[in-house]
């Protein structure tokens, strides 16, 4: 496929330059794919290592001190309501009209539901039973910063002059 020159337009790139840029682009794309694959493999292995030899925190994450790096398998939780169970409970509590907006499908008004939990009409246990909790893990590799050396020689001289 040859490049066509539009009449009246100055050609900015030669055909040779476009071929060279295309080749370079293709090579860079291949390198990026290889690097992304390698990065994902390393992340999976670091998460596994953190869980096996690291320390678990109260949030379900694992961390390991790897010299210059703090490596972690970081837990991230997302919560979503179980629609059918929530609607059933709201009907039982007489809160259906207050907490559900009927459109083409029933939509739970989460603010009204939150208010019902806050005022005790729905217990915390009942609310938690209505939620799906999904935990996903990401890798964390943080460079450990060393504390800078503090020059105390001037401080001692200043303290001795005060006497």
PDB file of C-alpha atoms in Angstrom:
ATOM      1  CA  UNK A   1       0.000   0.000   0.000  1.00  0.00           C
ATOM      2  CA  UNK A   2       1.591   3.240  -1.107  1.00  0.00           C
ATOM      3  CA  UNK A   3       1.167   6.652   0.477  1.00  0.00           C
ATOM      4  CA  UNK A   4      -0.895   9.086  -1.516  1.00  0.00           C
ATOM      5  CA  UNK A   5       0.018  12.735  -1.539  1.00  0.00           C
ATOM      6  CA  UNK A   6      -2.895  15.148  -1.278  1.00  0.00           C
ATOM      7  CA  UNK A   7      -2.441  17.939  -3.812  1.00  0.00           C
ATOM      8  CA  UNK A   8      -1.586  21.262  -2.270  1.00  0.00           C
ATOM      9  CA  UNK A   9      -0.378  19.689   0.996  1.00  0.00           C
ATOM     10  CA  UNK A  10       3.296  19.612   1.871  1.00  0.00           C
ATOM     11  CA  UNK A  11       4.423  16.088   2.717  1.00  0.00           C
ATOM     12  CA  UNK A  12       5.685  16.075   6.321  1.00  0.00           C
ATOM     13  CA  UNK A  13       7.168  12.544   6.336  1.00  0.00           C
ATOM     14  CA  UNK A  14       8.881  10.558   3.660  1.00  0.00           C
ATOM     15  CA  UNK A  15       7.742   7.044   2.860  1.00  0.00           C
ATOM     16  CA  UNK A  16      11.025   5.778   4.317  1.00  0.00           C
ATOM     17  CA  UNK A  17      10.393   7.635   7.618  1.00  0.00           C
ATOM     18  CA  UNK A  18       6.897   6.175   7.920  1.00  0.00           C
ATOM     19  CA  UNK A  19       8.241   2.647   7.329  1.00  0.00           C
ATOM     20  CA  UNK A  20      10.932   3.223   9.981  1.00  0.00           C
ATOM     21  CA  UNK A  21       8.402   4.619  12.514  1.00  0.00           C
ATOM     22  CA  UNK A  22       6.061   1.679  11.833  1.00  0.00           C
ATOM     23  CA  UNK A  23       8.821  -0.835  12.478  1.00  0.00           C
ATOM     24  CA  UNK A  24       9.885   0.962  15.673  1.00  0.00           C
ATOM     25  CA  UNK A  25       6.261   1.145  16.866  1.00  0.00           C
ATOM     26  CA  UNK A  26       5.800  -2.574  16.259  1.00  0.00           C
ATOM     27  CA  UNK A  27       8.999  -3.405  18.175  1.00  0.00           C
ATOM     28  CA  UNK A  28       8.032  -1.178  21.117  1.00  0.00           C
ATOM     29  CA  UNK A  29       4.559  -2.766  21.221  1.00  0.00           C
ATOM     30  CA  UNK A  30       6.126  -6.239  21.357  1.00  0.00           C
ATOM     31  CA  UNK A  31       8.473  -5.166  24.158  1.00  0.00           C
ATOM     32  CA  UNK A  32       5.575  -3.659  26.136  1.00  0.00           C
ATOM     33  CA  UNK A  33       3.591  -6.904  25.857  1.00  0.00           C
ATOM     34  CA  UNK A  34       6.588  -8.899  27.066  1.00  0.00           C
ATOM     35  CA  UNK A  35       7.176  -6.489  29.975  1.00  0.00           C
ATOM     36  CA  UNK A  36       3.487  -6.560  30.982  1.00  0.00           C
ATOM     37  CA  UNK A  37       3.525 -10.380  30.996  1.00  0.00           C
ATOM     38  CA  UNK A  38       6.710 -10.416  33.083  1.00  0.00           C
ATOM     39  CA  UNK A  39       5.272  -7.812  35.486  1.00  0.00           C
ATOM     40  CA  UNK A  40       2.071  -9.836  35.972  1.00  0.00           C
ATOM     41  CA  UNK A  41       4.069 -13.022  36.655  1.00  0.00           C
ATOM     42  CA  UNK A  42       6.256 -11.202  39.201  1.00  0.00           C
ATOM     43  CA  UNK A  43       3.189  -9.660  40.855  1.00  0.00           C
ATOM     44  CA  UNK A  44       1.541 -13.077  41.227  1.00  0.00           C
ATOM     45  CA  UNK A  45       4.714 -14.576  42.699  1.00  0.00           C
ATOM     46  CA  UNK A  46       5.232 -11.621  45.087  1.00  0.00           C
ATOM     47  CA  UNK A  47       1.627 -11.902  46.318  1.00  0.00           C
ATOM     48  CA  UNK A  48       2.117 -15.619  46.913  1.00  0.00           C
ATOM     49  CA  UNK A  49       5.419 -15.032  48.722  1.00  0.00           C
ATOM     50  CA  UNK A  50       3.903 -12.274  50.871  1.00  0.00           C
ATOM     51  CA  UNK A  51       1.113 -14.598  51.964  1.00  0.00           C
ATOM     52  CA  UNK A  52       3.457 -17.501  52.662  1.00  0.00           C
ATOM     53  CA  UNK A  53       6.185 -15.685  54.606  1.00  0.00           C
ATOM     54  CA  UNK A  54       4.695 -12.274  55.402  1.00  0.00           C
ATOM     55  CA  UNK A  55       2.634 -10.944  58.278  1.00  0.00           C
ATOM     56  CA  UNK A  56      -1.151 -10.637  57.989  1.00  0.00           C
ATOM     57  CA  UNK A  57      -2.736  -7.378  59.149  1.00  0.00           C
ATOM     58  CA  UNK A  58      -6.247  -6.747  60.485  1.00  0.00           C
ATOM     59  CA  UNK A  59      -7.584  -5.949  56.995  1.00  0.00           C
ATOM     60  CA  UNK A  60      -6.503  -9.275  55.502  1.00  0.00           C
ATOM     61  CA  UNK A  61      -3.419  -7.956  53.691  1.00  0.00           C
ATOM     62  CA  UNK A  62       0.002  -9.593  53.942  1.00  0.00           C
ATOM     63  CA  UNK A  63       3.306  -7.718  54.133  1.00  0.00           C
ATOM     64  CA  UNK A  64       6.935  -8.817  54.010  1.00  0.00           C
ATOM     65  CA  UNK A  65      10.055  -6.724  54.661  1.00  0.00           C
ATOM     66  CA  UNK A  66      12.318  -7.559  51.716  1.00  0.00           C
ATOM     67  CA  UNK A  67      15.340  -5.435  52.555  1.00  0.00           C
ATOM     68  CA  UNK A  68      15.045  -2.250  50.507  1.00  0.00           C
ATOM     69  CA  UNK A  69      11.402  -3.006  49.693  1.00  0.00           C
ATOM     70  CA  UNK A  70       8.196  -3.609  51.636  1.00  0.00           C
ATOM     71  CA  UNK A  71       6.269  -6.174  49.606  1.00  0.00           C
ATOM     72  CA  UNK A  72       2.592  -6.810  50.115  1.00  0.00           C
ATOM     73  CA  UNK A  73      -0.479  -8.693  49.026  1.00  0.00           C
ATOM     74  CA  UNK A  74      -3.024  -5.941  49.614  1.00  0.00           C
ATOM     75  CA  UNK A  75      -6.666  -6.899  50.232  1.00  0.00           C
ATOM     76  CA  UNK A  76      -9.293  -4.702  48.589  1.00  0.00           C
ATOM     77  CA  UNK A  77     -12.915  -5.309  49.497  1.00  0.00           C
ATOM     78  CA  UNK A  78     -16.025  -4.279  47.628  1.00  0.00           C
ATOM     79  CA  UNK A  79     -19.511  -4.694  49.024  1.00  0.00           C
ATOM     80  CA  UNK A  80     -22.768  -5.000  47.086  1.00  0.00           C
ATOM     81  CA  UNK A  81     -26.288  -5.685  48.267  1.00  0.00           C
ATOM     82  CA  UNK A  82     -28.032  -8.997  47.619  1.00  0.00           C
ATOM     83  CA  UNK A  83     -31.062  -7.449  45.903  1.00  0.00           C
ATOM     84  CA  UNK A  84     -33.641 -10.188  46.511  1.00  0.00           C
ATOM     85  CA  UNK A  85     -32.699 -10.736  50.181  1.00  0.00           C
ATOM     86  CA  UNK A  86     -32.681  -6.985  50.828  1.00  0.00           C
ATOM     87  CA  UNK A  87     -36.117  -6.482  49.279  1.00  0.00           C
ATOM     88  CA  UNK A  88     -37.510  -9.425  51.281  1.00  0.00           C
ATOM     89  CA  UNK A  89     -36.162  -7.957  54.556  1.00  0.00           C
ATOM     90  CA  UNK A  90     -37.456  -4.459  53.723  1.00  0.00           C
ATOM     91  CA  UNK A  91     -40.931  -5.894  53.110  1.00  0.00           C
ATOM     92  CA  UNK A  92     -40.807  -7.781  56.447  1.00  0.00           C
ATOM     93  CA  UNK A  93     -39.775  -4.572  58.267  1.00  0.00           C
ATOM     94  CA  UNK A  94     -42.430  -2.445  56.561  1.00  0.00           C
ATOM     95  CA  UNK A  95     -39.718  -0.356  54.872  1.00  0.00           C
ATOM     96  CA  UNK A  96     -40.334  -1.406  51.281  1.00  0.00           C
ATOM     97  CA  UNK A  97     -42.027   1.821  50.172  1.00  0.00           C
ATOM     98  CA  UNK A  98     -39.454   3.948  52.000  1.00  0.00           C
ATOM     99  CA  UNK A  99     -36.339   2.156  50.773  1.00  0.00           C
ATOM    100  CA  UNK A 100     -37.280   0.867  47.300  1.00  0.00           C
ATOM    101  CA  UNK A 101     -37.869   2.918  44.169  1.00  0.00           C
ATOM    102  CA  UNK A 102     -39.874   0.990  41.613  1.00  0.00           C
ATOM    103  CA  UNK A 103     -38.872   1.817  38.064  1.00  0.00           C
ATOM    104  CA  UNK A 104     -38.740  -0.893  35.445  1.00  0.00           C
ATOM    105  CA  UNK A 105     -36.982  -2.909  38.128  1.00  0.00           C
ATOM    106  CA  UNK A 106     -36.872  -2.471  41.882  1.00  0.00           C
ATOM    107  CA  UNK A 107     -34.041  -0.156  42.933  1.00  0.00           C
ATOM    108  CA  UNK A 108     -33.010   0.062  46.572  1.00  0.00           C
ATOM    109  CA  UNK A 109     -32.569   3.578  47.928  1.00  0.00           C
ATOM    110  CA  UNK A 110     -29.289   2.975  49.732  1.00  0.00           C
ATOM    111  CA  UNK A 111     -29.495   6.249  51.677  1.00  0.00           C
ATOM    112  CA  UNK A 112     -32.914   5.297  53.131  1.00  0.00           C
ATOM    113  CA  UNK A 113     -31.605   1.808  53.869  1.00  0.00           C
ATOM    114  CA  UNK A 114     -28.597   3.355  55.639  1.00  0.00           C
ATOM    115  CA  UNK A 115     -30.965   5.491  57.715  1.00  0.00           C
ATOM    116  CA  UNK A 116     -32.935   2.370  58.698  1.00  0.00           C
ATOM    117  CA  UNK A 117     -29.706   0.749  59.908  1.00  0.00           C
ATOM    118  CA  UNK A 118     -28.683   3.893  61.781  1.00  0.00           C
ATOM    119  CA  UNK A 119     -32.012   4.185  63.596  1.00  0.00           C
ATOM    120  CA  UNK A 120     -31.931   0.483  64.508  1.00  0.00           C
ATOM    121  CA  UNK A 121     -34.959  -0.629  62.474  1.00  0.00           C
ATOM    122  CA  UNK A 122     -32.566  -2.948  60.640  1.00  0.00           C
ATOM    123  CA  UNK A 123     -29.794  -4.457  62.750  1.00  0.00           C
ATOM    124  CA  UNK A 124     -26.152  -4.395  61.681  1.00  0.00           C
ATOM    125  CA  UNK A 125     -26.213  -8.220  61.446  1.00  0.00           C
ATOM    126  CA  UNK A 126     -29.285  -8.128  59.209  1.00  0.00           C
ATOM    127  CA  UNK A 127     -27.624  -5.515  56.996  1.00  0.00           C
ATOM    128  CA  UNK A 128     -24.385  -7.489  56.733  1.00  0.00           C
ATOM    129  CA  UNK A 129     -26.351 -10.602  55.766  1.00  0.00           C
ATOM    130  CA  UNK A 130     -27.685  -8.617  52.782  1.00  0.00           C
ATOM    131  CA  UNK A 131     -24.220  -7.826  51.455  1.00  0.00           C
ATOM    132  CA  UNK A 132     -21.913  -9.669  49.103  1.00  0.00           C
ATOM    133  CA  UNK A 133     -18.298  -9.007  50.038  1.00  0.00           C
ATOM    134  CA  UNK A 134     -15.729  -9.524  47.307  1.00  0.00           C
ATOM    135  CA  UNK A 135     -12.023  -9.483  48.159  1.00  0.00           C
ATOM    136  CA  UNK A 136      -9.401  -8.939  45.479  1.00  0.00           C
ATOM    137  CA  UNK A 137      -5.674  -8.678  46.006  1.00  0.00           C
ATOM    138  CA  UNK A 138      -3.104  -6.404  44.419  1.00  0.00           C
ATOM    139  CA  UNK A 139       0.641  -6.453  44.840  1.00  0.00           C
ATOM    140  CA  UNK A 140       2.432  -3.628  46.625  1.00  0.00           C
ATOM    141  CA  UNK A 141       6.173  -3.035  46.319  1.00  0.00           C
ATOM    142  CA  UNK A 142       7.339   0.087  48.142  1.00  0.00           C
ATOM    143  CA  UNK A 143      10.939   1.296  48.336  1.00  0.00           C
ATOM    144  CA  UNK A 144      11.898   1.607  51.994  1.00  0.00           C
ATOM    145  CA  UNK A 145      13.243   5.099  52.681  1.00  0.00           C
ATOM    146  CA  UNK A 146      16.180   5.276  55.036  1.00  0.00           C
ATOM    147  CA  UNK A 147      16.217   7.936  57.712  1.00  0.00           C
ATOM    148  CA  UNK A 148      18.776  10.625  56.809  1.00  0.00           C
ATOM    149  CA  UNK A 149      21.820  10.979  59.000  1.00  0.00           C
ATOM    150  CA  UNK A 150      21.492  14.017  61.244  1.00  0.00           C
ATOM    151  CA  UNK A 151      24.641  16.055  61.752  1.00  0.00           C
ATOM    152  CA  UNK A 152      24.758  16.632  65.510  1.00  0.00           C
ATOM    153  CA  UNK A 153      28.216  18.214  65.655  1.00  0.00           C
ATOM    154  CA  UNK A 154      26.802  21.758  65.372  1.00  0.00           C
ATOM    155  CA  UNK A 155      24.111  21.096  67.945  1.00  0.00           C
ATOM    156  CA  UNK A 156      26.705  20.056  70.530  1.00  0.00           C
ATOM    157  CA  UNK A 157      28.793  23.183  69.875  1.00  0.00           C
ATOM    158  CA  UNK A 158      25.742  25.422  70.222  1.00  0.00           C
ATOM    159  CA  UNK A 159      24.738  23.722  73.457  1.00  0.00           C
ATOM    160  CA  UNK A 160      28.232  24.128  74.894  1.00  0.00           C
ATOM    161  CA  UNK A 161      28.292  27.866  74.031  1.00  0.00           C
ATOM    162  CA  UNK A 162      25.067  28.496  75.982  1.00  0.00           C
ATOM    163  CA  UNK A 163      26.664  27.566  79.314  1.00  0.00           C
TER     164      UNK A 163
END
